[in-house]
Short mmCIF file of C-alpha atoms in Angstrom, two decimals:
data_model
loop_
_atom_site.label_atom_id
_atom_site.label_comp_id
_atom_site.label_asym_id
_atom_site.label_seq_id
_atom_site.Cartn_x
_atom_site.Cartn_y
_atom_site.Cartn_z
CA MET A 1 -10.22 9.36 -23.08
CA ARG A 2 -12.94 10.57 -20.65
CA ARG A 3 -16.21 12.33 -21.96
CA LEU A 4 -16.96 16.12 -21.26
CA ILE A 5 -20.59 16.86 -20.70
CA VAL A 6 -21.68 20.67 -20.43
CA ASN A 7 -24.48 21.68 -18.69
CA ASN A 8 -25.16 25.28 -18.78
CA ILE A 9 -28.30 27.21 -17.45
CA VAL A 10 -29.28 29.54 -20.33
CA SER A 11 -32.40 31.45 -20.93
CA GLN A 12 -34.15 31.05 -24.56
CA ASP A 13 -32.34 34.62 -25.24
CA GLY A 14 -29.15 33.48 -24.72
CA PHE A 15 -28.49 34.91 -21.39
CA HIS A 16 -26.53 32.98 -18.46
CA ALA A 17 -27.53 35.52 -15.62
CA ASP A 18 -29.63 38.27 -14.67
CA GLU A 19 -28.54 41.96 -14.52
CA ASN A 20 -27.13 41.09 -10.93
CA GLY A 21 -25.14 38.07 -12.12
CA ASN A 22 -27.71 35.53 -10.59
CA PRO A 23 -27.50 32.42 -12.93
CA VAL A 24 -30.52 30.84 -11.41
CA VAL A 25 -33.02 32.98 -13.58
CA PRO A 26 -34.97 30.61 -15.90
CA ALA A 27 -37.95 28.93 -14.40
CA MET A 28 -36.93 25.46 -13.05
CA ASP A 29 -39.39 22.66 -12.66
CA GLU A 30 -39.52 19.01 -11.68
CA PHE A 31 -38.45 18.20 -15.21
CA PHE A 32 -35.20 20.21 -14.83
CA ASP A 33 -34.52 18.45 -11.59
CA ALA A 34 -34.80 15.20 -13.32
CA TYR A 35 -32.54 16.15 -16.15
CA ASN A 36 -29.96 17.49 -13.64
CA LEU A 37 -29.95 14.35 -11.71
CA GLU A 38 -29.41 12.52 -14.85
CA ARG A 39 -26.50 14.40 -15.71
CA ILE A 40 -24.83 14.14 -12.44
CA ARG A 41 -25.35 10.61 -12.48
CA SER A 42 -23.38 10.16 -15.35
CA ALA A 43 -20.60 12.52 -14.18
CA GLY A 44 -17.24 11.59 -12.78
CA THR A 45 -15.97 15.00 -11.95
CA VAL A 46 -17.75 18.32 -11.75
CA LEU A 47 -16.17 21.32 -13.13
CA LEU A 48 -17.16 24.80 -11.71
CA GLY A 49 -16.52 28.45 -11.90
CA ARG A 50 -16.10 30.01 -8.40
CA THR A 51 -19.57 31.60 -8.49
CA SER A 52 -21.24 28.34 -9.25
CA PHE A 53 -19.02 26.57 -6.60
CA ASP A 54 -19.96 29.00 -4.03
CA GLY A 55 -23.91 28.80 -4.67
CA PHE A 56 -23.71 24.94 -4.90
CA SER A 57 -21.42 24.27 -1.92
CA SER A 58 -23.70 26.67 0.12
CA TYR A 59 -26.81 24.63 -0.85
CA ARG A 60 -26.27 20.93 -1.72
CA PRO A 61 -24.70 19.68 1.28
CA PHE A 62 -27.62 20.67 3.22
CA VAL A 63 -30.28 19.50 0.56
CA ALA A 64 -28.81 15.96 0.69
CA ASP A 65 -29.97 14.97 4.04
CA ALA A 66 -32.80 17.51 4.58
CA PRO A 67 -36.37 15.80 5.13
CA GLN A 68 -38.41 15.73 1.99
CA ASP A 69 -40.94 18.70 1.97
CA PRO A 70 -43.60 18.81 -0.70
CA ALA A 71 -44.13 22.62 0.00
CA HIS A 72 -40.52 23.23 -1.03
CA ARG A 73 -39.43 21.97 -4.33
CA ALA A 74 -35.62 22.31 -3.61
CA LEU A 75 -36.14 19.66 -1.05
CA SER A 76 -37.58 17.18 -3.62
CA GLN A 77 -36.32 13.71 -3.74
CA ASP A 78 -34.55 14.31 -7.07
CA ASN A 79 -32.71 17.44 -5.51
CA ARG A 80 -31.88 15.65 -2.41
CA VAL A 81 -30.21 12.61 -4.37
CA VAL A 82 -28.20 15.33 -6.33
CA GLY A 83 -27.17 16.62 -3.22
CA ARG A 84 -25.99 13.27 -2.10
CA ILE A 85 -23.95 12.60 -5.34
CA ASP A 86 -22.64 16.30 -5.42
CA ASN A 87 -21.27 15.34 -1.64
CA ARG A 88 -19.04 12.78 -3.04
CA ILE A 89 -18.07 13.22 -6.50
CA PRO A 90 -14.72 15.23 -7.16
CA GLU A 91 -15.20 18.84 -8.01
CA VAL A 92 -12.53 21.00 -9.86
CA VAL A 93 -13.00 24.76 -9.27
CA VAL A 94 -11.54 27.14 -12.09
CA SER A 95 -10.92 30.46 -10.44
CA ASP A 96 -8.42 33.21 -10.32
CA THR A 97 -10.12 34.72 -6.83
CA LEU A 98 -11.05 31.50 -4.74
CA LYS A 99 -8.51 31.17 -1.73
CA VAL A 100 -7.58 27.64 -1.28
CA ALA A 101 -7.68 28.15 2.54
CA THR A 102 -11.46 28.54 2.19
CA ALA A 103 -12.04 25.50 0.43
CA PRO A 104 -13.85 22.30 2.01
CA LEU A 105 -11.54 19.07 2.91
CA GLY A 106 -11.34 17.02 -0.15
CA PHE A 107 -11.57 19.94 -2.55
CA HIS A 108 -9.30 19.84 -5.83
CA HIS A 109 -8.29 23.26 -6.83
CA HIS A 110 -7.19 24.03 -10.29
CA ARG A 111 -5.81 27.75 -11.09
CA HIS A 112 -6.52 28.89 -14.67
CA ARG A 113 -3.72 30.96 -15.97
CA PRO A 114 -4.43 32.77 -19.07
CA ARG A 115 -1.69 32.39 -21.92
#
């Protein structure tokens, strides 16, 4: 049996997003980046919702090969390695709204059906 590792971004008061639905609200720093790298290195598959998938798929592929830029923490060595791993690891997206035709090549789609 495989392990399931859950990694949620949650503020201290328990919120997952701001009033506009943006999940990247908490202040993230190099310690968060190092922890995130540790988590993805131990993963065999990434399970995402559509909103997270949309955000990551528009960000991580470009960070992976971007030159390191000390002025932009998003282009740190840890974030670039996370991007490289994310580009090759299988992803499963659970969504009722994502259209399969818009998914990138190699994308694994799983449609959640409520009981």
